[in-house]
Amino acid sequence: MASRSMRRAALLLCACLLAGAAASSGAGRHRPDDVTGDDLLIMAERFRAWQAAHNRTYATAAERRRRFEVYRRNVEHIEATNRRGGLSYELGENQFADLTREEFLAAYTMQPRHVLASRNAMRRLVVANGSVRVGGHRNGSYADDDFFGAAVPNSVDWRSKGAATPARSQMGCAATVFAVISSAAATVFAVIFLQPQLQLNVRACAGSCWAFATVASIESLYKLKTGRLVPLSEQELVDCDVAGDHGCGGGWPGVAMVWIARNGGLAAASDYPYESKQGQCRRDKARSLVRIRGGEPVARNDEAALEVAVARQPVTVIMNAAGFQFYKGGVLSGACDARPNHAVTVVGYGAEPGIGGRKFWIVKNSWGEGWGEKGYVRMARRVKAKEGQCGIAMMPHYPVM
């Protein structure tokens, strides 16, 4: 009994020290006046459990104090949002609970300047070649006469057909000295995620999501064409597709598909495994397993056209993921920024049960199975905005074999 009381007192002292130190540094200035010692004790224990669950440690005691305060504010936000009710989705604690919104976006989405640069690279491909379309398709839609204008199924889920690998994690893709990217977010990433001796090699952290989205779409198409579902190499794209894409800084699936077609295909993940960093290209040491003829765009800002494409195969999209940080489940809906910063793969669509059930897209992300609905998010479908929820219909592409 005495030992339990002593442990409680120690935890309470630790919680007070964490909160007090954060407050003195300015991080805790948003703490409500009615937060009690018991509240802090409960939150400190919760933070310890979260650290253990996510294997999270910090380089210094000061950084741990700061992360506790960020975690506490995030938990309050999550719980306040869920209490509001009337939402079609739910938020929850996950691996991003100790990151501010700004840190999360810097570490897990693409840098806007690299998104723009890759989009311009796609435009240059069109100007140089007259088109990036590579056979059998026209006007951003399937050219089969029996499919043109045909009604699409009410629902599609390529996972149920065995045509999607489990959601993998891009982690915090870090660029090495081989990458030419900015260093704005490097300090945050290095302190939280890397050992001190590795910090000097980090230039930035951002989005290899474009590589994951591209690979996911090709894996699925390969399964549909051959019956074989084989994990393919994101790392090969991160390291080698550097003319139009930008490794850990960002990229464009359409550009990546053209690069794969022109360079003889893509290796299996087992031959060229993911390393969560950008390095020298080693494709000469890995055998290309899957070849494609390139990529095709879907008509922009047209959810109906996207439905037609997804009814045939998974499709990559670039959208805004600012609202993804704490997504746990349900259909993500409501006001949303459409400026693109994240690439994902649409693997189906459907609707909730009942008359007038909410329609949704089934979207495969690249933050691991611990995020969202086992690595997936359902996004509102057939919304009023022409670009779709969070810009999902703005710039879709699919691979062609």
XYZ file of C-alpha atoms in Angstrom:
401
model
C 0.000 0.000 0.000
C 2.812 2.358 0.950
C 4.701 1.571 -2.256
C 1.583 2.294 -4.310
C 1.159 5.666 -2.596
C 4.801 6.498 -3.143
C 4.498 5.595 -6.833
C 1.414 7.803 -7.165
C 3.220 10.690 -5.465
C 6.224 10.245 -7.713
C 4.071 10.205 -10.838
C 2.197 13.288 -9.686
C 5.483 15.104 -9.049
C 6.721 14.047 -12.487
C 3.506 15.255 -14.127
C 3.701 18.590 -12.339
C 7.331 19.003 -13.350
C 6.481 18.180 -16.969
C 3.615 20.648 -17.067
C 5.462 23.299 -15.081
C 8.543 23.163 -17.263
C 6.437 23.310 -20.415
C 4.516 26.282 -19.024
C 7.694 28.140 -18.114
C 8.963 27.703 -21.670
C 5.702 28.952 -23.159
C 4.502 25.560 -24.438
C 1.867 25.283 -21.735
C 0.296 28.703 -22.059
C -2.920 27.134 -23.424
C -3.477 24.930 -20.397
C -6.967 25.457 -18.921
C -7.081 26.921 -15.420
C -9.175 23.988 -14.140
C -6.552 21.302 -14.846
C -5.953 19.533 -11.521
C -3.112 17.477 -10.144
C -5.139 14.325 -10.684
C -5.732 15.328 -14.302
C -2.003 15.734 -14.811
C -1.311 12.420 -13.109
C -3.726 10.604 -15.381
C -2.286 12.319 -18.438
C 1.296 11.538 -17.392
C 0.446 7.856 -17.003
C -1.324 7.933 -20.343
C 1.703 9.547 -21.973
C 4.015 6.881 -20.519
C 1.753 4.166 -21.916
C 1.668 5.895 -25.296
C 5.467 6.134 -25.345
C 5.763 2.431 -24.593
C 3.184 1.478 -27.224
C 4.971 3.489 -29.920
C 8.531 2.885 -28.723
C 9.065 6.628 -28.488
C 12.027 8.100 -26.628
C 13.527 11.591 -26.667
C 17.079 12.846 -26.731
C 16.740 15.172 -23.718
C 14.530 15.678 -20.683
C 13.585 19.108 -22.018
C 12.366 17.593 -25.274
C 10.330 15.014 -23.369
C 8.687 17.779 -21.360
C 7.812 19.633 -24.545
C 6.422 16.469 -26.162
C 4.273 15.769 -23.113
C 2.646 19.173 -23.450
C 2.083 18.714 -27.197
C 0.621 15.267 -26.511
C -1.683 16.642 -23.794
C -3.048 19.368 -26.044
C -3.570 16.903 -28.881
C -5.475 14.502 -26.631
C -7.698 17.356 -25.461
C -8.370 18.278 -29.095
C -9.194 14.672 -30.025
C -11.577 14.200 -27.113
C -13.261 17.601 -27.584
C -13.819 16.882 -31.280
C -15.337 13.461 -30.600
C -17.597 14.898 -27.871
C -19.127 17.393 -30.276
C -21.109 14.642 -31.935
C -22.774 14.808 -35.315
C -19.566 13.800 -37.114
C -19.294 11.011 -39.662
C -15.812 10.095 -38.445
C -13.834 9.647 -35.221
C -10.422 10.887 -34.124
C -8.023 8.910 -31.945
C -4.513 8.770 -30.517
C -1.938 7.326 -32.872
C 1.766 7.543 -33.683
C 1.446 11.270 -34.411
C 0.081 12.280 -30.996
C 3.271 14.065 -29.882
C 3.582 16.198 -33.028
C 2.131 19.632 -33.610
C 0.141 20.120 -36.786
C 3.078 21.937 -38.379
C 5.556 19.205 -37.447
C 3.220 16.503 -38.725
C 2.781 18.197 -42.094
C 6.531 18.795 -42.408
C 7.393 15.190 -41.579
C 4.674 13.195 -43.377
C 3.426 15.202 -46.341
C 5.107 16.551 -49.436
C 6.794 19.911 -49.659
C 4.627 22.272 -51.756
C 7.542 23.400 -53.925
C 8.326 19.802 -54.868
C 4.691 19.063 -55.654
C 4.721 22.080 -57.971
C 8.043 21.063 -59.538
C 6.795 17.532 -60.243
C 3.564 18.871 -61.724
C 5.639 21.077 -64.026
C 7.731 18.044 -64.961
C 4.545 16.276 -66.027
C 3.597 19.261 -68.179
C 7.036 19.218 -69.806
C 6.566 15.539 -70.624
C 3.316 16.386 -72.385
C 4.911 19.253 -74.334
C 7.947 17.189 -75.348
C 6.038 14.081 -76.397
C 2.664 15.448 -77.376
C 1.148 13.161 -74.741
C 2.079 10.910 -71.860
C -0.647 8.464 -72.835
C 0.855 5.174 -73.868
C -1.716 3.064 -75.583
C -5.299 1.918 -75.549
C -6.826 4.935 -73.821
C -8.145 8.362 -74.738
C -9.382 11.538 -73.086
C -8.427 10.406 -69.602
C -10.999 7.564 -69.648
C -11.057 3.922 -70.652
C -11.510 3.529 -74.381
C -13.311 0.191 -74.429
C -16.561 0.688 -76.333
C -18.442 -1.604 -73.955
C -17.340 0.510 -70.993
C -17.691 4.001 -72.410
C -20.691 5.566 -70.697
C -21.663 2.297 -69.005
C -23.068 2.334 -65.499
C -20.470 1.584 -62.845
C -21.126 -0.828 -59.961
C -22.685 0.597 -56.794
C -19.599 -0.421 -54.867
C -16.078 -1.657 -55.532
C -13.412 -2.856 -53.103
C -10.279 -4.263 -54.688
C -9.116 -5.509 -51.284
C -11.895 -8.101 -51.357
C -10.470 -9.352 -54.667
C -7.037 -9.835 -53.119
C -5.683 -7.008 -55.284
C -4.146 -4.832 -52.568
C -1.143 -5.453 -50.342
C -1.388 -4.413 -46.654
C -0.768 -0.721 -46.031
C 2.947 -0.122 -45.518
C 4.617 2.783 -43.731
C 6.730 5.474 -45.347
C 7.845 6.404 -41.820
C 9.683 9.738 -41.857
C 11.582 9.545 -45.122
C 14.896 11.354 -44.565
C 17.058 12.700 -47.351
C 20.813 12.158 -47.194
C 23.540 14.237 -48.775
C 22.496 12.821 -52.150
C 19.230 14.744 -52.084
C 18.872 18.415 -52.895
C 16.186 19.584 -50.484
C 15.722 22.179 -47.766
C 16.489 21.690 -44.080
C 13.504 23.433 -42.502
C 12.105 20.353 -40.755
C 15.321 18.425 -40.136
C 15.799 19.408 -36.497
C 12.329 18.312 -35.413
C 12.667 14.981 -37.175
C 16.162 14.282 -35.911
C 15.435 15.064 -32.259
C 12.295 12.953 -32.150
C 13.105 9.998 -34.353
C 16.846 9.622 -34.869
C 19.799 8.820 -32.652
C 22.066 11.852 -32.068
C 24.953 10.355 -34.042
C 22.776 10.239 -37.173
C 21.470 13.776 -37.029
C 24.253 15.315 -39.105
C 23.234 13.231 -42.140
C 19.691 14.541 -42.194
C 18.759 17.308 -44.602
C 14.978 17.146 -44.293
C 12.024 14.855 -43.856
C 8.900 14.863 -45.871
C 6.902 12.831 -48.329
C 7.819 9.653 -50.123
C 4.058 9.066 -50.299
C 4.102 9.551 -54.083
C 6.323 6.473 -54.414
C 4.033 4.423 -52.154
C 0.912 5.476 -54.057
C 2.528 4.693 -57.414
C 3.745 1.294 -56.253
C 0.396 0.381 -54.658
C -1.442 1.044 -57.923
C 1.040 -1.036 -59.932
C 0.959 -3.914 -57.423
C -2.807 -4.043 -57.786
C -2.741 -3.874 -61.584
C -0.116 -6.633 -61.711
C -2.371 -8.803 -59.557
C -5.346 -8.149 -61.852
C -3.291 -8.977 -64.947
C -1.305 -11.989 -63.681
C -3.003 -13.258 -60.526
C 0.175 -12.567 -58.528
C 0.265 -10.008 -55.702
C 3.893 -9.008 -55.151
C 5.170 -6.101 -53.007
C 7.237 -3.795 -55.227
C 10.008 -1.335 -54.426
C 9.227 2.199 -53.305
C 12.912 2.698 -52.528
C 13.877 2.325 -56.179
C 11.670 5.284 -57.038
C 12.910 7.361 -54.093
C 16.557 6.768 -55.039
C 16.416 6.680 -58.830
C 13.486 8.724 -60.177
C 15.136 12.088 -59.620
C 14.636 13.886 -62.926
C 11.006 14.801 -62.353
C 10.376 13.627 -58.791
C 12.150 14.561 -55.568
C 12.662 11.530 -53.368
C 11.717 12.292 -49.782
C 10.678 15.816 -50.754
C 7.718 14.849 -52.901
C 6.736 13.723 -56.358
C 3.955 12.947 -58.798
C 2.674 9.423 -59.510
C 2.073 10.257 -63.172
C 5.724 11.228 -63.608
C 6.834 8.115 -61.729
C 4.788 5.856 -64.015
C 6.458 7.353 -67.081
C 9.881 6.896 -65.457
C 9.136 3.226 -64.699
C 8.025 2.625 -68.291
C 11.121 4.271 -69.734
C 13.551 2.521 -67.397
C 12.491 -1.072 -67.834
C 10.190 -1.657 -64.901
C 10.289 -1.890 -61.124
C 12.029 -4.327 -58.781
C 10.403 -6.370 -56.039
C 10.549 -4.884 -52.540
C 12.538 -7.930 -51.437
C 15.293 -7.064 -53.952
C 15.317 -3.321 -53.250
C 13.824 -2.846 -49.749
C 12.570 0.414 -48.290
C 15.036 2.273 -46.059
C 13.113 5.437 -45.117
C 15.828 7.636 -46.577
C 16.972 8.811 -49.970
C 20.311 7.545 -51.201
C 22.241 6.548 -54.297
C 20.417 4.662 -57.032
C 21.213 0.934 -56.961
C 18.845 -0.362 -59.617
C 21.727 -2.019 -61.460
C 21.849 -4.511 -58.566
C 18.127 -5.316 -58.593
C 16.176 -7.197 -61.261
C 13.100 -5.469 -62.672
C 10.067 -7.646 -62.025
C 7.074 -5.659 -63.260
C 6.937 -3.579 -66.409
C 4.298 -1.038 -67.379
C 3.695 1.048 -70.497
C 3.205 4.268 -68.573
C 0.403 6.127 -66.865
C -2.913 7.702 -67.809
C -4.703 10.674 -66.259
C -8.347 10.572 -65.263
C -10.448 13.592 -66.195
C -9.737 16.284 -63.592
C -12.282 17.481 -61.049
C -14.763 14.783 -62.037
C -15.757 12.267 -59.370
C -17.913 10.371 -61.888
C -14.845 9.832 -64.096
C -12.880 8.708 -61.058
C -15.586 6.148 -60.260
C -15.306 4.767 -63.799
C -11.537 4.390 -63.438
C -11.624 2.880 -59.931
C -14.253 0.366 -61.087
C -11.528 -1.044 -63.355
C -8.421 -0.730 -61.150
C -6.940 1.217 -58.197
C -6.029 4.809 -59.027
C -3.482 7.217 -57.518
C -4.595 10.672 -56.396
C -2.876 13.715 -54.903
C -4.902 15.489 -52.239
C -4.643 17.446 -48.998
C -3.920 15.391 -45.857
C -3.981 18.159 -43.245
C -7.040 16.549 -41.631
C -5.523 13.053 -41.544
C -3.306 13.400 -38.470
C -5.631 11.828 -35.876
C -8.130 10.048 -38.134
C -9.275 6.799 -36.540
C -12.318 5.655 -38.509
C -15.559 6.540 -40.253
C -16.145 8.689 -43.331
C -13.974 11.808 -43.336
C -16.157 14.715 -44.423
C -16.670 18.437 -43.906
C -14.672 21.528 -44.792
C -11.255 20.663 -46.203
C -8.319 22.381 -47.860
C -7.799 21.146 -51.434
C -4.184 22.231 -51.907
C -2.297 18.998 -52.735
C 0.366 17.739 -50.331
C -0.093 13.953 -50.137
C -0.386 11.058 -52.594
C -2.581 8.030 -51.873
C -4.295 5.213 -53.781
C -8.044 4.854 -54.211
C -8.859 1.131 -54.079
C -12.643 1.304 -54.140
C -15.820 3.109 -53.211
C -19.124 2.366 -51.532
C -21.829 3.699 -49.240
C -22.903 3.205 -45.654
C -25.901 0.882 -45.119
C -29.448 2.169 -45.420
C -31.351 4.507 -47.688
C -29.303 7.623 -48.342
C -26.226 6.098 -46.707
C -23.176 8.319 -46.860
C -21.086 7.619 -49.971
C -17.333 7.208 -49.615
C -14.037 6.469 -51.327
C -11.781 3.721 -49.934
C -8.263 5.159 -49.804
C -5.016 3.335 -49.057
C -2.503 5.457 -47.153
C 1.212 4.928 -46.458
C 1.426 5.409 -42.681
C 1.158 1.760 -41.673
C -1.720 -0.406 -40.469
C -1.774 1.305 -37.067
C -3.207 4.463 -38.608
C -6.890 4.893 -39.479
C -8.838 1.800 -40.495
C -5.885 -0.601 -40.740
C -4.002 1.890 -42.868
C -7.027 3.076 -44.875
C -9.291 6.123 -44.747
C -12.803 6.472 -46.103
C -13.375 9.867 -47.730
C -16.719 11.458 -48.524
C -17.729 10.822 -52.154
C -19.966 12.869 -54.502
C -19.535 16.085 -52.545
C -20.507 19.539 -53.799
C -16.946 20.672 -54.484
C -15.968 19.727 -58.037
C -12.477 18.720 -56.888
C -13.937 16.244 -54.416
C -13.258 15.895 -50.694
C -9.842 17.411 -49.927
C -9.087 17.551 -53.663
C -9.309 13.788 -54.237
C -10.563 14.224 -57.821
C -8.115 16.935 -58.856
C -5.264 14.894 -60.338
C -5.860 11.125 -60.568
C -3.559 8.780 -62.523
C -3.511 5.038 -63.114
C -0.819 2.747 -64.542
C -1.162 0.937 -67.877
C 0.325 -2.452 -68.752
